CSV table of N, CA and C in Angstrom, one decimal:
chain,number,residue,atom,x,y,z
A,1,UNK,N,31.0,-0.5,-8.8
A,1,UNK,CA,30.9,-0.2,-7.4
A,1,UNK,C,30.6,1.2,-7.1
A,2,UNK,N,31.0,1.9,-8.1
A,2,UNK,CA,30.7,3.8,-7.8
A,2,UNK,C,29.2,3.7,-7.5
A,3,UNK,N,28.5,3.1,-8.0
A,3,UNK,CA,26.8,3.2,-8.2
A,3,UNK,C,26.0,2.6,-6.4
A,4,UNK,N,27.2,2.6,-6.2
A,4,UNK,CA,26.5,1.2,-4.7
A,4,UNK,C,26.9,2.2,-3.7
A,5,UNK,N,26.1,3.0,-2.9
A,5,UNK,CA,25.9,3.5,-1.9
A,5,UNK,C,26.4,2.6,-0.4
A,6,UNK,N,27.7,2.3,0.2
A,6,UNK,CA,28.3,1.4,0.7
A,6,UNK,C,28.6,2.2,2.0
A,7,UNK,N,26.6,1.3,2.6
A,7,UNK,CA,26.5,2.0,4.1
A,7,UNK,C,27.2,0.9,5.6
A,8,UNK,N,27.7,-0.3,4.6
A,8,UNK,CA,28.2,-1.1,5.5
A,8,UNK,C,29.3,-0.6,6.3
A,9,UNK,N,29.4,-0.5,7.5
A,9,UNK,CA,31.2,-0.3,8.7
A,9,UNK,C,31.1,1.4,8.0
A,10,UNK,N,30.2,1.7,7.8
A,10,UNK,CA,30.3,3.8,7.6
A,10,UNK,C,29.5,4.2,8.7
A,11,UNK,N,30.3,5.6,9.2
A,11,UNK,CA,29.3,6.0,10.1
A,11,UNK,C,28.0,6.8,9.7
A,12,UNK,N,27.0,7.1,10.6
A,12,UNK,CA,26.6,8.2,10.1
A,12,UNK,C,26.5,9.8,9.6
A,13,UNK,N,27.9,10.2,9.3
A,13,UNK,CA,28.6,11.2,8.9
A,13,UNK,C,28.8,10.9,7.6
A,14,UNK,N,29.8,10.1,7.0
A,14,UNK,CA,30.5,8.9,6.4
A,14,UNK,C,29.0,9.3,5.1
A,15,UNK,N,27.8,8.2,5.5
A,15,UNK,CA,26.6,8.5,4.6
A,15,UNK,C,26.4,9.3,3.9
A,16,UNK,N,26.1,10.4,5.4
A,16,UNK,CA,25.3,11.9,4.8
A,16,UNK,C,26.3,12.1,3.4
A,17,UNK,N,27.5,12.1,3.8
A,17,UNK,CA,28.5,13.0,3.0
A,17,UNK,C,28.0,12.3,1.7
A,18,UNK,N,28.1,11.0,1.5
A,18,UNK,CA,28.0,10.3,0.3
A,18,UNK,C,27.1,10.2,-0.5
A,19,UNK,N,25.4,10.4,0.6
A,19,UNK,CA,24.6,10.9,-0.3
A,19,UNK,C,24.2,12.2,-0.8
A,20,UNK,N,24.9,13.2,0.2
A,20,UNK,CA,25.4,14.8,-0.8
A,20,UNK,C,25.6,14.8,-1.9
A,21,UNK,N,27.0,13.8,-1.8
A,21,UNK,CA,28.0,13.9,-3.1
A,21,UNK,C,27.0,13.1,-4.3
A,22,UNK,N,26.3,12.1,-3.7
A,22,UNK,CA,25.7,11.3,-5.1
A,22,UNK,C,24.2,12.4,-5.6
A,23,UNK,N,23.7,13.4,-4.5
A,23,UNK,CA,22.8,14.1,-5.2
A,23,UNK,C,23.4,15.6,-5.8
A,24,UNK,N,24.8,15.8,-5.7
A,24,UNK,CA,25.2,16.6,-6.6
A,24,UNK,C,26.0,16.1,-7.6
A,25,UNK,N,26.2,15.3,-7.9
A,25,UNK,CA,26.8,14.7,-8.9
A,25,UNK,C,25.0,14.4,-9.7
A,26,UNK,N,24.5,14.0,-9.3
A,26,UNK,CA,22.8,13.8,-10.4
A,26,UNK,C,22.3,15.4,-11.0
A,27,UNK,N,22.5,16.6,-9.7
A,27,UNK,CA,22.2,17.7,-10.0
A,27,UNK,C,22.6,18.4,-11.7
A,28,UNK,N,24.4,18.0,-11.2
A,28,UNK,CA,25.1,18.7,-11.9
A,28,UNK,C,24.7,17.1,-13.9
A,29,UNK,N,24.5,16.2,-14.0
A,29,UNK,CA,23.6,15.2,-14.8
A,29,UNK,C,22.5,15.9,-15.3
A,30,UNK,N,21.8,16.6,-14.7
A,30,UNK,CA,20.8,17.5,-15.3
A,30,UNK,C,20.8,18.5,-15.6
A,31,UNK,N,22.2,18.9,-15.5
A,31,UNK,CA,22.7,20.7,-15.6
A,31,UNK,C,21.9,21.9,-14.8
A,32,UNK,N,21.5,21.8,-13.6
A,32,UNK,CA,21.1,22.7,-12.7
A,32,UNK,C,22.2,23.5,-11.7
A,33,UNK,N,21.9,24.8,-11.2
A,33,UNK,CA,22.8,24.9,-10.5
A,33,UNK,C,22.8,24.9,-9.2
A,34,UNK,N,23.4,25.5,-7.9
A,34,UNK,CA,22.4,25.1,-6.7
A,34,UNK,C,20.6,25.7,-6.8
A,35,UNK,N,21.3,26.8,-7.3
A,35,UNK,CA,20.1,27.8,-6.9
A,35,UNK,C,18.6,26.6,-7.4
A,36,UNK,N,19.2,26.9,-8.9
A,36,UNK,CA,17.7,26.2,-9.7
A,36,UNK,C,17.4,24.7,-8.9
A,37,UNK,N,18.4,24.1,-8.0
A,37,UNK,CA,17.8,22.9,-7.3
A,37,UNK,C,17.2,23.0,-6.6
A,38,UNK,N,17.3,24.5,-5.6
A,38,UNK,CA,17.2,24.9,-4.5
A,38,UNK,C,15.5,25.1,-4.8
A,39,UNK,N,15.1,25.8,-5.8
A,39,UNK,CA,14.2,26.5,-6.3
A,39,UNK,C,13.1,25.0,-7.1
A,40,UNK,N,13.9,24.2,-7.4
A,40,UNK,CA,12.8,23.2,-7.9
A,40,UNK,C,12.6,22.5,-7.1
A,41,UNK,N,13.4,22.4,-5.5
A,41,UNK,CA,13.4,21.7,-4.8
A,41,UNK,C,12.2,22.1,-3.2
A,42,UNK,N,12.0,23.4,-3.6
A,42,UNK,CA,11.1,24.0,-2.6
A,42,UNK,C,12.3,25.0,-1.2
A,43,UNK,N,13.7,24.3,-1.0
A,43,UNK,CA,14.4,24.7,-0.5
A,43,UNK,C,14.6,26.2,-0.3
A,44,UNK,N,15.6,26.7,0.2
A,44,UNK,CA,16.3,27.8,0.4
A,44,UNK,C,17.8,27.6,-0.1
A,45,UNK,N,17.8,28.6,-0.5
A,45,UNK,CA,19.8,28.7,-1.2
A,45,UNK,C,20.8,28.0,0.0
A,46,UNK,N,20.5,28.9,1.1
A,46,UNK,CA,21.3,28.4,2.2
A,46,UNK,C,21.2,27.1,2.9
A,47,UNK,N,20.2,26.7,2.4
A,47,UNK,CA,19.4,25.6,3.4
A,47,UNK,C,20.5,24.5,2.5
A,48,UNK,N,19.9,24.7,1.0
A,48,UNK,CA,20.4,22.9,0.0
A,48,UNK,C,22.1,23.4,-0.1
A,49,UNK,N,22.7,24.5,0.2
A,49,UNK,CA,23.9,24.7,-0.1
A,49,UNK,C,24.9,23.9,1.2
A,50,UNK,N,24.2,24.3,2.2
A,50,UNK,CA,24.8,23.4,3.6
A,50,UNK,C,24.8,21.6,3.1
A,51,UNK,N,23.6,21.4,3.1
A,51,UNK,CA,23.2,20.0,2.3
A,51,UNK,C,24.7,19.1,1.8
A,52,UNK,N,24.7,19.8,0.3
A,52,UNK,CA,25.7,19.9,-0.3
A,52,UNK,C,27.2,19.6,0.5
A,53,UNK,N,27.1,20.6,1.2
A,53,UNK,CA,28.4,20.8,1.5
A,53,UNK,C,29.1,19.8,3.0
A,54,UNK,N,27.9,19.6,3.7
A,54,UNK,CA,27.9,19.0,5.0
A,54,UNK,C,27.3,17.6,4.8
A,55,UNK,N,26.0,17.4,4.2
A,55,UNK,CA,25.2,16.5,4.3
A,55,UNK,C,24.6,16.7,5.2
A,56,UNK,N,24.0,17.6,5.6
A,56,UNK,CA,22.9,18.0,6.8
A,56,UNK,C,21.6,18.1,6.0
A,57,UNK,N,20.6,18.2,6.7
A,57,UNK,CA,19.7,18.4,5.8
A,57,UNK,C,18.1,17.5,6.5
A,58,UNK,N,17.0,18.4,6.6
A,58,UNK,CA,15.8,17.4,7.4
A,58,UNK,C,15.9,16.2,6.2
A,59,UNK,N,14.9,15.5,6.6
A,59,UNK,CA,14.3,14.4,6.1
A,59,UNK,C,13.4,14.8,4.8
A,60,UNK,N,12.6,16.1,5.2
A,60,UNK,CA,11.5,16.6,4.3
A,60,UNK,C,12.2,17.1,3.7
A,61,UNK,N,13.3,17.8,3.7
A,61,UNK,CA,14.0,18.3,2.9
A,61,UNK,C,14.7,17.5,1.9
A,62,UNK,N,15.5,16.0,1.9
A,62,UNK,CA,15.9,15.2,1.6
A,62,UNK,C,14.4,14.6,0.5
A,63,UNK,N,13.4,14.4,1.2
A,63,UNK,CA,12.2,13.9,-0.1
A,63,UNK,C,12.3,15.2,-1.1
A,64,UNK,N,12.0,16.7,-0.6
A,64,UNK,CA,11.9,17.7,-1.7
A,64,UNK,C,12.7,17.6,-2.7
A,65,UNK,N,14.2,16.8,-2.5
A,65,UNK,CA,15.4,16.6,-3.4
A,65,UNK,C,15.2,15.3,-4.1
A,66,UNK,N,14.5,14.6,-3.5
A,66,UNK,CA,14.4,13.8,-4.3
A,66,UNK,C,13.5,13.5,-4.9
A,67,UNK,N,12.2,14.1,-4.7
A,67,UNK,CA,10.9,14.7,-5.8
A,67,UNK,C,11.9,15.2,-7.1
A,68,UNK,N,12.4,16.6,-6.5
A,68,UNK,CA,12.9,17.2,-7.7
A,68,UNK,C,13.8,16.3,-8.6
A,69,UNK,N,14.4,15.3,-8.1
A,69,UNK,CA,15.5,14.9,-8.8
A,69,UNK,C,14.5,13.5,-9.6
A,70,UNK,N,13.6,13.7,-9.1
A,70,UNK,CA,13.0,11.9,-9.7
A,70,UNK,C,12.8,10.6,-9.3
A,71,UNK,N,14.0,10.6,-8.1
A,71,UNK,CA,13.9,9.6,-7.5
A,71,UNK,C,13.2,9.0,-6.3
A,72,UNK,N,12.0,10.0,-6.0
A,72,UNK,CA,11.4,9.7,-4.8
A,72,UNK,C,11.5,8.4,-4.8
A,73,UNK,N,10.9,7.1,-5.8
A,73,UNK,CA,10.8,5.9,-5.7
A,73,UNK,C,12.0,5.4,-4.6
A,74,UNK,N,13.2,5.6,-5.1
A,74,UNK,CA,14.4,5.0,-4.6
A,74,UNK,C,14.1,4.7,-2.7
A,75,UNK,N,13.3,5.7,-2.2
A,75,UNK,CA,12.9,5.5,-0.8
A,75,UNK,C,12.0,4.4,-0.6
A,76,UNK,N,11.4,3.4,-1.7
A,76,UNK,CA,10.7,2.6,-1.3
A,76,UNK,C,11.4,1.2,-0.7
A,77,UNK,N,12.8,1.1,-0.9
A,77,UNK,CA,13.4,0.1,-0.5
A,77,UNK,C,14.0,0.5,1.5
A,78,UNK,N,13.8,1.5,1.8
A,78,UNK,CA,14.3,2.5,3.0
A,78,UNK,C,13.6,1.3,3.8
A,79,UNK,N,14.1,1.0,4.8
A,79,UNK,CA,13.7,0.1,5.8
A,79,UNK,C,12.4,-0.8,5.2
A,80,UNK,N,12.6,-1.4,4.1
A,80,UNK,CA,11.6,-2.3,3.7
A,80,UNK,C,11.2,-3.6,4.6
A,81,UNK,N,10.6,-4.4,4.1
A,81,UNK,CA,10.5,-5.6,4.5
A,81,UNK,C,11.4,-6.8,4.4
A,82,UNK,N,11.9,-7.1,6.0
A,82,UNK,CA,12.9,-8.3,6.1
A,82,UNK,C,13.0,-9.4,4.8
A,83,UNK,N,14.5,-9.5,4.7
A,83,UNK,CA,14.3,-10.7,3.1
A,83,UNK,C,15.1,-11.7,4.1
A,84,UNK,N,14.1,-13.0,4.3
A,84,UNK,CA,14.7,-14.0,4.9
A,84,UNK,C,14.9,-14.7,3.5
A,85,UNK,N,16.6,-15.4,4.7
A,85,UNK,CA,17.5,-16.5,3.9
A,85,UNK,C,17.1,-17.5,3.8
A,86,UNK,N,16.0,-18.5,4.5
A,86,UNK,CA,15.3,-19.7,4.5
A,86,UNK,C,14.0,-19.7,5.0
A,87,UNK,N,13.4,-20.6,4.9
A,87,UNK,CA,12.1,-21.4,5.6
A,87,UNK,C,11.4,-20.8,6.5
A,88,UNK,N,13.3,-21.8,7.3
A,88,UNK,CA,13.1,-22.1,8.8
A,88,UNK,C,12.9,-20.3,9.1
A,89,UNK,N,13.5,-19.6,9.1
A,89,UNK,CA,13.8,-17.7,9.4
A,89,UNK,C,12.1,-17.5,9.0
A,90,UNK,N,11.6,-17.9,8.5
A,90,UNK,CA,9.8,-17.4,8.3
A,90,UNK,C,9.4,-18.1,9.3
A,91,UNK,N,9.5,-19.1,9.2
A,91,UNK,CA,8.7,-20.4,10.4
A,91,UNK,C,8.7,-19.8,11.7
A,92,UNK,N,9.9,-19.3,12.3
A,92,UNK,CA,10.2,-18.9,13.6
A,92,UNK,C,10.0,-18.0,13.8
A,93,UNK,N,9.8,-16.7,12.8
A,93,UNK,CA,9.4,-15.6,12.8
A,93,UNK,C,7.7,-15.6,13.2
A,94,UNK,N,7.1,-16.4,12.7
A,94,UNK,CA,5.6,-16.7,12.5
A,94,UNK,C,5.2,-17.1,13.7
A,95,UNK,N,6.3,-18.0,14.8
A,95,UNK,CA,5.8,-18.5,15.6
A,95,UNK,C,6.4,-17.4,17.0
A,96,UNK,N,7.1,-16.6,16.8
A,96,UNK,CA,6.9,-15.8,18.1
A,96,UNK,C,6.1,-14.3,18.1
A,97,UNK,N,5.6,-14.2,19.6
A,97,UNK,CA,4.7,-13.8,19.7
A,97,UNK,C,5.0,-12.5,20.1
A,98,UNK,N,6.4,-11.8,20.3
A,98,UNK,CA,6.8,-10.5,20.4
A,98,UNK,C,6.0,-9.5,19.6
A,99,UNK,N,5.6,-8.5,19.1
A,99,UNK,CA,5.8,-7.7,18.2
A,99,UNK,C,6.1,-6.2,18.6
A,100,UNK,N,6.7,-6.3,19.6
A,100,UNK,CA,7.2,-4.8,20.1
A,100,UNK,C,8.4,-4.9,20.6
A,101,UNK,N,9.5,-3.7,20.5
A,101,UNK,CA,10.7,-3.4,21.5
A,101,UNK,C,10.6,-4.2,22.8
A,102,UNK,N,11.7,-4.1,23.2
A,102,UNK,CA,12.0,-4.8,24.1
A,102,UNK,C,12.2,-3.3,24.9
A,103,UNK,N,11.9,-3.2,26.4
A,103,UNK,CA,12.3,-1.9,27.2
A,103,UNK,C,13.3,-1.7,27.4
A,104,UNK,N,14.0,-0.8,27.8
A,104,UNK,CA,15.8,-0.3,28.3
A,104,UNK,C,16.0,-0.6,29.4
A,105,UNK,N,16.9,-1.1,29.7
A,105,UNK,CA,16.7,-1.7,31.2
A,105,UNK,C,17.9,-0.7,31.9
């Protein structure tokens, strides 16, 4: 279960923190220190050190780390394609004719 990123009933704080902690825990797996992450990562000291510490961090910033670290792949599952549980869930999908948000009322 350590290996299962467990975004279920977590908030969005909750996450960040946990994928900090799982990309310093891979950092320190490769034996780098901030700096050299910082530096293979394209980052700033202060920039991936916040990261780290808070889980803050842009989006582009978050690919640069995970370039460096290897795992860009891992983002190919990031909002993938719906996995329907039956048939019927494709059938009904196929047959309505929405394909946009609904407005804020």
């Amino acid at each position: 279960m350590d290996n299962i990123l467990s975004v279920i009933n977590s908030e969005p704080k909750a996450v960040k923190r946990q994928v900090a902690g799982r990309v310093k825990a891979r950092r320190l797996e490769v034996n780098l220190t901030q700096e050299g992450m910082a530096l293979r990562a394209g980052l700033k000291l202060p920039t991936y050190r916040r990261f780290e510490r808070t889980g803050e961090i842009s989006f582009k910033g978050l690919l640069q780390i995970a370039f460096a670290l290897n795992v860009l792949p891992d983002f190919d599952a990031l909002f993938s394609q719906r996995q329907y549980q039956s048939l019927d869930e494709v059938i009904s999908e196929r047959h309505s004719k929405r394909k946009r948000g609904r407005k804020n009322e």
